[in-house]
XYZ file of C-alpha atoms in Angstrom:
692
model
C -27.488 11.159 -77.474
C -27.400 7.232 -77.969
C -30.123 7.515 -80.986
C -27.906 9.942 -82.857
C -24.621 6.847 -83.266
C -24.972 4.448 -86.580
C -25.232 0.983 -86.041
C -22.263 -0.793 -84.716
C -20.998 -4.809 -84.955
C -20.156 -5.875 -81.415
C -16.425 -6.657 -82.706
C -16.536 -2.777 -83.755
C -18.788 -1.860 -80.424
C -15.702 -3.440 -78.606
C -12.155 -1.661 -80.350
C -13.761 1.141 -79.653
C -14.573 0.324 -75.586
C -11.160 -0.387 -75.467
C -8.884 2.260 -77.770
C -11.330 5.068 -74.775
C -10.447 5.280 -71.399
C -13.992 4.677 -70.144
C -14.089 0.816 -70.587
C -13.816 -1.885 -67.366
C -12.012 -5.283 -67.652
C -14.834 -7.821 -66.677
C -12.449 -8.982 -63.534
C -12.360 -5.719 -62.386
C -13.997 -5.033 -58.252
C -17.836 -4.043 -58.673
C -18.329 -1.696 -55.918
C -21.420 -1.895 -53.679
C -24.423 -1.301 -54.969
C -25.079 0.572 -51.525
C -21.699 2.787 -51.662
C -23.082 6.065 -53.009
C -19.799 7.559 -53.975
C -18.942 7.830 -57.447
C -16.472 5.716 -58.690
C -13.449 6.180 -60.598
C -14.725 4.541 -63.631
C -17.828 3.054 -63.935
C -19.180 -0.038 -62.581
C -20.070 -3.329 -65.070
C -23.512 -4.509 -65.314
C -24.288 -8.171 -65.139
C -26.512 -7.449 -68.338
C -23.435 -7.042 -70.088
C -19.891 -8.805 -69.154
C -18.370 -6.805 -72.746
C -18.799 -3.335 -71.662
C -19.175 -0.010 -69.665
C -22.036 1.481 -68.665
C -21.057 4.699 -70.091
C -21.565 6.104 -73.809
C -18.823 6.116 -76.139
C -17.194 8.522 -77.329
C -19.129 10.874 -80.019
C -19.117 8.737 -83.710
C -18.885 10.585 -86.835
C -22.048 11.987 -87.979
C -24.327 9.007 -89.854
C -24.857 9.014 -93.208
C -27.654 10.559 -95.130
C -28.450 7.124 -96.870
C -30.263 5.063 -93.664
C -32.339 1.594 -94.042
C -33.866 1.939 -90.866
C -33.616 4.931 -88.274
C -35.377 6.075 -84.898
C -37.711 8.864 -85.059
C -37.424 12.106 -83.408
C -40.773 13.185 -82.795
C -41.514 17.108 -83.892
C -42.494 20.139 -81.688
C -39.100 19.495 -80.110
C -37.234 22.844 -80.231
C -34.890 22.619 -77.743
C -33.366 20.269 -75.996
C -34.423 19.632 -72.521
C -30.760 20.306 -70.196
C -32.730 19.628 -67.468
C -33.037 15.986 -68.123
C -30.227 15.399 -69.326
C -28.525 16.302 -66.655
C -30.261 14.089 -64.235
C -29.662 11.664 -66.658
C -26.255 12.252 -65.951
C -26.255 11.810 -62.593
C -27.409 9.238 -62.425
C -25.078 7.041 -64.793
C -22.032 8.324 -62.638
C -23.550 6.980 -59.436
C -23.064 3.003 -59.615
C -26.730 2.423 -57.498
C -28.033 2.745 -61.045
C -25.706 0.446 -62.913
C -28.791 -2.386 -63.063
C -31.381 0.497 -64.044
C -29.819 2.947 -66.985
C -29.593 1.966 -70.319
C -25.665 2.107 -70.807
C -25.807 -1.492 -69.522
C -27.399 -4.053 -72.094
C -25.535 -2.838 -75.552
C -26.313 -6.342 -76.814
C -23.661 -9.408 -77.211
C -21.927 -10.546 -80.177
C -23.663 -13.949 -81.716
C -22.393 -15.793 -84.235
C -22.258 -14.679 -87.887
C -24.629 -17.556 -88.611
C -27.493 -16.451 -86.263
C -27.871 -13.055 -87.999
C -29.151 -12.154 -91.523
C -25.976 -10.995 -92.966
C -25.941 -6.777 -93.769
C -27.182 -5.729 -97.067
C -29.465 -8.725 -97.739
C -32.732 -8.014 -96.248
C -34.657 -10.665 -98.146
C -35.373 -13.204 -95.460
C -36.321 -11.411 -92.024
C -39.522 -13.026 -91.760
C -38.811 -16.418 -91.933
C -36.101 -16.027 -89.177
C -37.099 -17.276 -85.403
C -37.543 -15.068 -82.816
C -34.215 -14.993 -81.080
C -32.381 -14.796 -84.387
C -34.294 -11.358 -85.440
C -33.034 -9.872 -82.020
C -29.467 -11.172 -82.872
C -28.903 -9.851 -86.474
C -30.705 -6.321 -85.315
C -28.392 -6.714 -82.387
C -25.427 -7.084 -84.625
C -26.596 -5.170 -87.498
C -24.052 -2.367 -88.867
C -24.428 1.072 -90.686
C -21.998 1.593 -93.364
C -21.206 5.572 -93.771
C -21.870 5.716 -97.144
C -23.977 4.075 -100.458
C -23.609 0.843 -99.588
C -25.927 0.887 -96.708
C -29.200 -1.410 -96.749
C -31.531 0.434 -99.008
C -34.740 2.026 -97.976
C -37.404 -0.584 -99.374
C -35.698 -3.335 -96.731
C -36.603 -1.707 -93.709
C -40.954 -2.126 -93.766
C -39.747 -6.029 -94.210
C -37.460 -6.197 -91.268
C -39.833 -3.670 -88.935
C -42.548 -5.604 -89.538
C -40.950 -9.133 -89.027
C -39.714 -7.457 -85.615
C -42.788 -6.283 -84.763
C -45.151 -9.729 -85.252
C -42.593 -11.981 -83.229
C -43.008 -9.482 -80.416
C -44.782 -11.641 -78.164
C -42.092 -14.868 -78.826
C -39.245 -12.920 -77.668
C -38.010 -13.249 -73.258
C -37.815 -10.411 -71.358
C -33.831 -10.099 -71.840
C -34.689 -10.055 -75.906
C -37.557 -7.497 -74.979
C -34.218 -5.234 -73.578
C -31.491 -5.666 -76.114
C -34.526 -5.345 -79.017
C -34.946 -2.099 -77.587
C -31.060 -1.658 -77.310
C -30.204 -2.244 -80.370
C -32.649 0.799 -81.436
C -30.482 2.735 -80.026
C -27.727 2.746 -82.158
C -29.917 3.700 -85.133
C -29.441 7.361 -86.335
C -32.872 9.966 -85.903
C -35.505 10.315 -89.252
C -36.503 13.520 -90.020
C -39.613 11.821 -91.155
C -41.658 9.297 -89.852
C -42.425 6.136 -91.792
C -46.210 4.673 -90.995
C -44.578 1.108 -91.735
C -41.189 1.579 -89.947
C -39.203 2.580 -86.695
C -43.306 3.738 -84.824
C -44.585 0.251 -85.924
C -42.018 -1.420 -84.583
C -42.350 0.801 -81.312
C -45.449 0.280 -80.991
C -45.576 -3.332 -80.453
C -43.132 -2.910 -78.905
C -44.870 -1.058 -76.351
C -48.037 -3.230 -75.876
C -46.098 -6.773 -75.356
C -44.169 -4.439 -72.519
C -47.364 -3.179 -71.046
C -48.687 -6.581 -71.174
C -45.401 -7.707 -68.821
C -45.053 -5.131 -66.631
C -46.782 -6.916 -63.617
C -44.795 -9.648 -64.013
C -41.205 -7.544 -63.949
C -39.936 -6.432 -61.422
C -38.718 -2.826 -60.040
C -35.470 -3.130 -61.766
C -36.440 -3.921 -65.179
C -39.290 -2.160 -64.711
C -36.599 1.522 -64.719
C -34.292 -0.408 -67.291
C -36.776 -0.775 -70.077
C -38.200 2.931 -69.206
C -35.213 4.277 -69.277
C -34.615 2.550 -72.463
C -37.814 4.389 -74.019
C -36.802 7.320 -72.570
C -33.859 7.019 -74.556
C -35.676 6.174 -78.137
C -37.496 9.889 -77.208
C -41.196 8.627 -77.637
C -41.446 8.659 -73.484
C -44.249 10.264 -73.297
C -45.739 8.267 -76.013
C -46.101 5.161 -74.704
C -48.379 3.779 -72.939
C -45.612 2.012 -70.949
C -44.413 4.875 -69.304
C -47.909 5.660 -67.613
C -48.800 2.618 -66.157
C -45.178 2.371 -64.882
C -45.537 5.104 -63.080
C -49.019 4.360 -61.880
C -47.107 0.296 -60.685
C -44.393 1.975 -59.079
C -46.019 4.657 -57.345
C -48.186 2.102 -55.301
C -45.441 0.261 -54.584
C -42.854 3.006 -52.433
C -42.302 1.560 -49.637
C -40.104 -1.326 -51.119
C -38.299 0.666 -53.359
C -34.314 1.618 -52.892
C -33.202 4.971 -52.291
C -31.869 4.545 -56.395
C -35.342 3.313 -57.844
C -37.167 6.185 -55.782
C -34.742 8.945 -57.259
C -34.870 7.161 -61.093
C -38.762 6.535 -60.284
C -39.245 10.889 -59.624
C -36.706 11.541 -62.391
C -39.738 9.775 -64.302
C -42.370 11.355 -62.765
C -40.388 14.717 -63.768
C -40.342 13.637 -68.210
C -44.151 12.835 -67.732
C -44.889 16.445 -65.896
C -48.100 14.601 -63.532
C -47.480 13.331 -60.187
C -50.226 10.631 -60.982
C -52.673 8.750 -58.130
C -49.707 8.104 -55.599
C -50.172 9.781 -52.532
C -48.284 12.852 -51.868
C -47.823 12.105 -48.168
C -46.426 8.640 -48.272
C -44.270 10.314 -51.593
C -42.882 12.975 -49.233
C -42.485 10.287 -45.939
C -40.342 7.743 -48.403
C -38.009 10.574 -49.336
C -37.471 11.787 -45.953
C -36.235 8.202 -45.894
C -34.556 7.931 -48.183
C -32.670 11.530 -47.940
C -29.818 10.711 -45.497
C -28.612 8.184 -48.251
C -28.813 10.491 -51.068
C -26.426 13.103 -52.276
C -26.858 16.256 -53.511
C -27.217 16.381 -57.392
C -29.767 13.425 -56.552
C -32.313 15.579 -55.060
C -32.088 17.668 -57.280
C -33.715 15.195 -59.474
C -36.146 14.950 -56.841
C -36.829 18.867 -56.499
C -36.883 18.791 -60.659
C -39.874 16.646 -60.583
C -41.684 18.572 -58.043
C -41.574 21.865 -59.711
C -42.330 20.133 -62.750
C -45.305 19.198 -61.784
C -46.256 22.438 -59.953
C -46.706 20.428 -57.023
C -45.432 22.338 -53.687
C -44.236 19.955 -51.069
C -46.552 19.886 -47.480
C -44.116 18.374 -45.124
C -41.992 21.361 -43.344
C -40.129 18.791 -41.679
C -38.971 17.447 -45.646
C -38.283 21.116 -46.462
C -36.190 21.269 -43.419
C -34.278 18.816 -44.571
C -34.064 19.794 -47.701
C -32.878 23.558 -46.220
C -30.589 21.475 -44.254
C -28.796 19.286 -47.172
C -28.570 22.407 -48.985
C -26.941 24.497 -47.280
C -24.196 21.927 -45.987
C -23.864 20.613 -49.529
C -23.967 24.114 -51.539
C -20.304 23.793 -52.501
C -19.981 20.725 -53.745
C -23.436 20.902 -55.691
C -23.307 21.219 -59.439
C -25.539 24.611 -60.618
C -28.701 23.120 -62.027
C -28.399 21.218 -58.442
C -28.971 24.425 -56.523
C -31.325 26.040 -59.269
C -33.714 22.501 -58.494
C -33.647 23.139 -54.969
C -33.833 26.902 -55.019
C -36.907 26.230 -57.403
C -38.774 24.878 -55.131
C -38.471 26.319 -52.283
C -39.665 29.057 -54.171
C -42.633 26.891 -54.614
C -43.230 24.900 -51.869
C -41.986 27.340 -47.913
C -45.326 29.170 -47.152
C -45.065 32.561 -46.581
C -45.356 32.026 -42.094
C -42.108 30.207 -42.800
C -40.378 32.848 -44.339
C -37.299 33.054 -41.793
C -36.113 29.431 -43.655
C -35.964 31.593 -47.287
C -33.803 34.546 -44.819
C -31.534 31.460 -43.830
C -31.296 30.181 -47.371
C -30.110 34.023 -48.552
C -27.996 34.514 -45.806
C -26.170 31.436 -46.410
C -26.027 31.418 -50.383
C -25.165 35.475 -50.498
C -21.940 35.023 -49.671
C -20.700 32.001 -52.160
C -23.386 35.043 -54.792
C -19.722 35.215 -56.806
C -19.175 32.088 -57.527
C -22.575 30.826 -59.471
C -23.147 31.656 -62.664
C -25.728 33.388 -63.938
C -28.620 30.958 -63.521
C -27.909 30.336 -60.037
C -27.778 33.814 -59.567
C -30.989 34.735 -61.131
C -33.287 31.531 -58.823
C -31.651 32.740 -55.341
C -32.780 36.597 -56.289
C -36.287 34.693 -56.814
C -36.480 32.855 -54.092
C -38.267 35.118 -52.233
C -40.530 36.202 -54.390
C -44.005 34.024 -53.907
C -43.378 34.056 -50.463
C -42.775 38.238 -50.708
C -39.893 37.469 -48.378
C -37.549 40.676 -49.164
C -34.021 40.331 -49.017
C -32.469 44.578 -49.631
C -28.728 42.850 -50.313
C -29.585 39.583 -52.102
C -31.239 42.168 -54.280
C -29.093 44.623 -55.037
C -25.708 42.869 -55.221
C -27.214 40.027 -57.314
C -28.960 42.548 -59.205
C -25.529 44.306 -59.760
C -23.612 41.205 -61.028
C -26.874 40.305 -63.482
C -26.111 43.636 -65.491
C -22.783 42.766 -66.254
C -24.343 40.004 -67.871
C -26.980 41.493 -69.769
C -26.342 40.458 -72.983
C -25.316 36.501 -72.395
C -28.585 35.828 -70.504
C -32.634 34.681 -71.844
C -34.977 37.654 -72.782
C -37.290 35.065 -69.836
C -33.976 36.028 -67.772
C -34.536 39.520 -68.536
C -38.262 39.534 -67.519
C -37.658 37.861 -64.236
C -34.870 39.919 -63.318
C -36.896 43.274 -63.673
C -39.888 41.266 -62.010
C -37.889 41.132 -59.074
C -37.126 45.093 -58.934
C -40.656 45.987 -59.576
C -41.472 43.694 -56.958
C -40.042 44.860 -54.043
C -39.459 48.831 -55.511
C -35.430 48.565 -56.234
C -34.240 51.137 -58.669
C -30.930 49.983 -60.011
C -30.462 53.476 -61.875
C -30.735 55.009 -65.257
C -27.443 53.348 -66.605
C -29.205 49.482 -65.804
C -32.583 50.655 -67.213
C -30.757 52.155 -70.480
C -29.018 48.661 -70.752
C -32.794 46.765 -70.271
C -33.962 48.791 -73.361
C -30.709 48.198 -75.299
C -30.799 44.814 -75.009
C -34.519 44.569 -75.290
C -34.583 46.046 -79.166
C -31.407 44.429 -80.147
C -31.758 42.375 -83.215
C -30.221 39.105 -81.958
C -33.209 38.825 -79.697
C -35.270 39.659 -82.574
C -36.360 35.339 -82.225
C -36.361 35.468 -78.788
C -39.441 38.322 -78.599
C -41.224 36.196 -81.320
C -41.206 33.265 -79.787
C -41.942 35.050 -76.195
C -44.160 37.658 -76.768
C -45.316 37.539 -72.989
C -41.951 38.088 -72.000
C -42.034 41.596 -74.021
C -44.990 42.267 -72.673
C -44.046 42.446 -69.077
C -41.600 43.880 -69.703
C -42.105 46.711 -70.291
C -45.197 46.668 -67.787
C -42.156 46.950 -65.258
C -40.497 49.281 -67.012
C -43.520 51.126 -66.959
C -43.575 51.112 -62.856
C -40.042 52.593 -62.454
C -41.369 55.431 -65.086
C -39.111 54.162 -68.481
C -41.194 53.856 -71.697
C -39.464 52.843 -74.726
C -41.934 53.898 -77.099
C -40.983 51.611 -80.352
C -41.734 48.777 -78.133
C -44.701 49.414 -76.822
C -45.812 50.766 -79.778
C -45.264 46.503 -80.958
C -47.499 44.948 -78.280
C -49.802 47.676 -77.317
C -51.309 46.754 -81.189
C -54.340 45.816 -82.822
C -51.233 43.386 -84.863
C -50.165 41.184 -81.160
C -53.333 40.846 -80.707
C -54.290 39.458 -83.589
C -50.838 37.135 -83.572
C -52.531 35.563 -80.223
C -53.638 32.049 -80.811
C -54.489 29.527 -78.551
C -51.538 27.911 -78.244
C -49.982 31.101 -77.140
C -53.016 30.976 -74.170
C -52.312 27.889 -73.030
C -48.544 28.563 -72.719
C -48.873 31.990 -70.980
C -52.153 32.083 -68.644
C -53.526 35.523 -68.104
C -51.713 36.815 -71.787
C -54.525 39.132 -72.388
C -55.753 40.235 -68.760
C -51.355 41.712 -68.884
C -52.121 43.087 -72.113
C -54.861 45.438 -71.764
C -53.689 45.877 -68.001
C -50.281 47.333 -69.213
C -52.148 49.323 -71.967
C -54.454 51.085 -69.000
C -50.840 51.702 -67.166
C -49.667 53.319 -70.031
C -52.621 55.867 -70.992
C -52.606 56.578 -67.185
C -49.028 57.339 -66.884
C -47.243 58.383 -70.150
C -48.211 61.395 -71.550
C -49.992 61.558 -75.359
C -50.471 57.266 -75.074
C -53.620 56.344 -77.150
C -53.848 52.713 -77.350
C -54.463 51.257 -80.405
C -56.104 48.069 -79.079
C -59.503 47.772 -80.127
C -61.851 48.866 -77.679
C -64.218 46.101 -77.950
C -61.472 43.505 -76.988
C -60.184 45.330 -74.258
C -63.685 46.003 -72.991
C -64.250 42.406 -73.213
C -61.108 41.282 -71.070
C -61.191 44.273 -68.551
C -64.801 42.960 -67.551
C -64.018 39.211 -67.808
C -60.822 39.390 -64.897
C -62.197 41.195 -62.450
C -63.144 40.003 -59.187
C -66.571 40.082 -57.580
C -67.783 42.998 -55.375
C -68.322 41.501 -52.115
C -71.375 42.025 -50.481
C -72.386 40.766 -46.770
C -73.775 37.650 -46.803
C -72.245 36.143 -49.304
C -70.365 32.490 -49.189
C -66.468 31.281 -48.959
C -64.831 34.622 -48.979
C -61.512 35.345 -49.022
C -59.318 37.259 -46.301
C -59.041 40.044 -48.394
C -63.545 40.630 -49.200
C -63.713 39.741 -45.431
C -61.460 43.273 -44.451
C -62.973 44.959 -47.173
C -66.272 44.299 -46.124
C -65.263 44.817 -42.250
C -63.975 48.033 -43.859
C -67.237 48.751 -45.306
C -69.009 48.164 -42.064
C -67.112 50.704 -40.183
C -67.607 53.288 -43.159
C -71.106 53.030 -42.496
C -70.652 53.125 -38.568
C -68.667 55.636 -39.260
C -70.732 57.970 -41.823
C -73.806 56.753 -40.760
C -75.521 56.142 -44.554
C -74.787 53.308 -47.392
C -75.671 56.509 -49.516
C -72.178 57.688 -48.685
C -69.742 54.752 -50.145
C -69.621 52.092 -52.653
C -67.682 48.687 -53.764
C -66.333 49.436 -57.195
C -63.364 48.891 -59.727
C -62.018 52.590 -59.542
C -58.898 51.223 -61.765
C -60.252 48.083 -63.924
C -57.268 46.885 -64.673
C -56.532 45.846 -60.945
C -58.105 42.921 -60.369
C -59.567 43.964 -56.399
C -62.265 46.166 -56.119
C -62.084 49.684 -53.339
C -64.034 51.366 -51.642
C -65.078 55.147 -52.401
C -66.174 58.187 -50.242
C -67.065 61.991 -50.794
C -66.248 64.253 -48.139
C -67.020 68.326 -47.649
C -65.071 70.850 -47.513
C -65.926 70.924 -43.568
C -65.385 66.797 -43.575
C -68.896 65.795 -43.447
C -69.752 62.418 -46.114
C -71.565 63.702 -49.477
C -73.694 61.161 -51.295
C -72.443 59.835 -53.955
C -74.172 61.597 -57.414
C -76.121 59.067 -59.703
C -74.125 59.659 -62.438
C -70.574 58.597 -61.064
C -72.380 55.565 -59.618
C -74.023 54.492 -63.368
C -70.350 54.613 -64.897
C -69.740 51.020 -66.922
C -67.251 48.537 -64.727
C -64.867 48.242 -67.881
C -64.303 52.645 -67.284
C -61.564 54.482 -65.111
C -63.856 55.643 -62.345
C -62.287 59.352 -62.582
C -64.159 61.419 -59.889
C -66.037 64.765 -60.853
C -63.874 68.091 -61.149
C -65.073 70.716 -57.669
C -67.617 67.969 -56.269
C -65.749 67.934 -53.293
C -63.063 65.477 -51.662
C -63.476 62.108 -53.670
C -61.755 59.512 -51.053
C -60.597 56.010 -52.271
C -59.952 53.586 -49.536
C -57.751 50.515 -51.131
C -57.310 47.614 -48.430
C -53.919 46.137 -48.576
C -54.240 42.617 -48.305
C -51.532 39.614 -47.565
C -49.976 39.915 -50.772
C -49.481 43.364 -50.909
C -46.725 43.647 -48.118
C -43.576 41.751 -47.890
C -43.473 39.193 -45.203
C -40.473 40.271 -43.014
C -40.416 43.670 -43.478
C -44.095 44.538 -43.900
C -43.206 46.878 -47.090
C -45.555 47.721 -49.906
C -44.958 45.924 -53.209
C -44.358 47.499 -56.443
C -47.435 46.317 -57.682
C -49.696 47.952 -55.232
C -47.772 51.046 -55.415
C -48.344 51.324 -58.731
C -52.001 50.946 -57.924
C -51.803 53.893 -55.138
C -49.734 56.456 -57.950
C -52.591 55.670 -60.389
C -55.306 56.572 -57.868
C -54.133 59.954 -57.285
C -53.241 60.672 -60.802
C -56.846 60.025 -61.508
C -57.559 62.388 -58.783
C -58.199 60.702 -55.895
C -57.235 61.572 -52.057
C -56.054 57.927 -50.961
C -56.313 56.203 -47.956
C -54.239 53.411 -47.733
C -55.898 50.769 -45.187
C -52.960 47.578 -44.628
C -54.584 44.145 -43.448
C -52.644 43.852 -40.583
C -53.519 47.494 -38.717
C -57.156 46.538 -39.126
C -57.311 43.396 -36.825
C -58.209 45.065 -33.981
C -62.484 44.728 -33.707
C -62.315 47.775 -31.051
C -60.565 50.588 -32.799
C -61.600 49.834 -36.494
C -64.241 53.040 -36.050
C -61.310 55.782 -34.596
C -58.874 53.927 -36.942
C -60.465 56.069 -40.093
C -61.802 58.769 -38.282
C -58.645 59.683 -37.771
C -57.101 58.229 -42.027
C -60.119 60.819 -42.954
C -59.108 63.467 -41.030
C -55.734 63.803 -41.994
C -57.127 63.136 -45.878
C -56.251 67.375 -48.278
C -56.883 67.923 -51.375
C -54.449 65.442 -53.253
C -51.972 66.796 -55.963
C -51.001 64.872 -58.741
C -48.009 63.051 -58.357
C -45.545 64.691 -61.205
C -44.825 61.769 -64.438
C -41.868 59.865 -64.058
C -38.480 61.534 -64.163
C -36.602 58.776 -66.194
C -36.079 59.178 -70.002
C -38.276 57.594 -72.197
C -35.162 56.028 -74.092
C -36.835 56.747 -77.730
C -35.446 54.600 -80.236
C -32.017 54.940 -81.776
C -31.787 56.922 -84.643
C -30.955 55.430 -88.366
C -27.550 55.617 -89.025
C -26.549 58.451 -91.803
C -25.941 57.015 -95.673
C -22.283 57.203 -96.455
C -20.679 59.447 -98.256
C -19.774 58.870 -102.221
């Protein structure tokens, strides 16, 4: 990045550009901004007649001794690859040549206008324009000859004190000059922070009179200084441009949404107006610019509301997928997964049919997001699941732990068994020593992997012991809970699942902790007359009403959480040997809410009526999804005869009672299902001691 380069004088910078193949002479022809094609060489900016809009080649690492430096905020552990990719896309198009920081590298000034290198004294006495020129020309030598550290406070103090005296162009040049300084590992209260905060205040004061080009240019400079999320200017800029959507050009709209992506919030802009503006500009944008737009909506967790815009995005993806960059395809697939509702599942099938033949040429990330495309809308595309799972099986050693979790989630959701070899390789990857940092950094991923493996009957004992343990609970902090919603609920569900399905397993989680989490995340028990009933609650009450008409008494049925680690409740009924209903014992009804409601032995046929809601079946095939199948399996293991009531079979009000009568008449004494036959994959044996 530009902030990793030492300062260069204008002459040195000029030589760098002349020596590289990226230099564009001042008299070269500049393409019109309406031309959307990427030029062979970047265009020359009117703000900078000498230099190009593309950064120069990387220079030698900066020296350890610096007089001034920019500051990289703490907590930034990983590169933001998507943001860098989006910025690279914009930098390659001529329509952005007036709004990116590459165009304002500064101009050379006479030597007498700037303080000489190595003599910081006298900065406070300089005029405003001299300070900006001096800062633009200042260079840092690669050794101890650099300016001393004690010059930094005076230099930054002089620059910060004159902010109100700078012209708009000088503000831009000053921000651009700061890009040349290398990053610092520590923040000096009197150094870089004081300067950028003063500039931030001044930029906010002038924002109202700036046009969109200068507004976006200054925002881009803040982004390259890596303090965009800390400035007040960024928020005000988004609010101002959000009120001027109709006046923005297509390029300005894309760059505005790039900064929306950085802020992770859509702000007060009206989504209807924004989507209408995107739809108007879409024919003039490249598919990679469309990827930037999709990133902003996905990162702000904002699904598209316009079906027309969704169809336009799908059309552009399907016709330009061969030329789109992999990160662009990923961004579009992620937004489609978030935005396409279940009732329009045919749209996702169209995308699957078009992209699956190209899957062999995609990288693992595109393949994974194509696999995940239908998971939110529950659209099952069997050919994609089989083919992409086989591809990713061969790349387990190179993909992230998070990607392994998503892969296992898909196999669980669509009830796909890739085979014993696949699960053996997955467990080996989860145990690999090179993934120790990932297991520590992303404990939720490891925990979810174990849950999805448990659905397939795979139980790695050592990994289970490390997760379902008091030590793991003690390591859960507020930061982890804020990053992973439902972490404690999923941990408790994993513990309860293993107790029911793994012979001899006893949870090591604290009992009080487990009980609190179960009660905390249970859905309410619906009752007739309740307000704001969901579709699932309404269907459950309809089942209760039909059973009441069939059985004749409320004493013979009950709505309760039979398996407390599943959120929604079920209906329990007891039948005699002749099929007649029997009242439920008081001891059974009085069990604690957080306990598994096991039926008493030799007391008749215990039936559990499970209502399968819309989220329990795939949209296109109406097949039950994996977590619903696990629920039915565990109910049978506890001792119930299970009656499955799919929501789509219970919509005809005239046949509900007869429907349930036929279901109950077909019941027989349940036989507990056999435990999974797949191996538990014990940990590998320790290596034997070498012989002497």
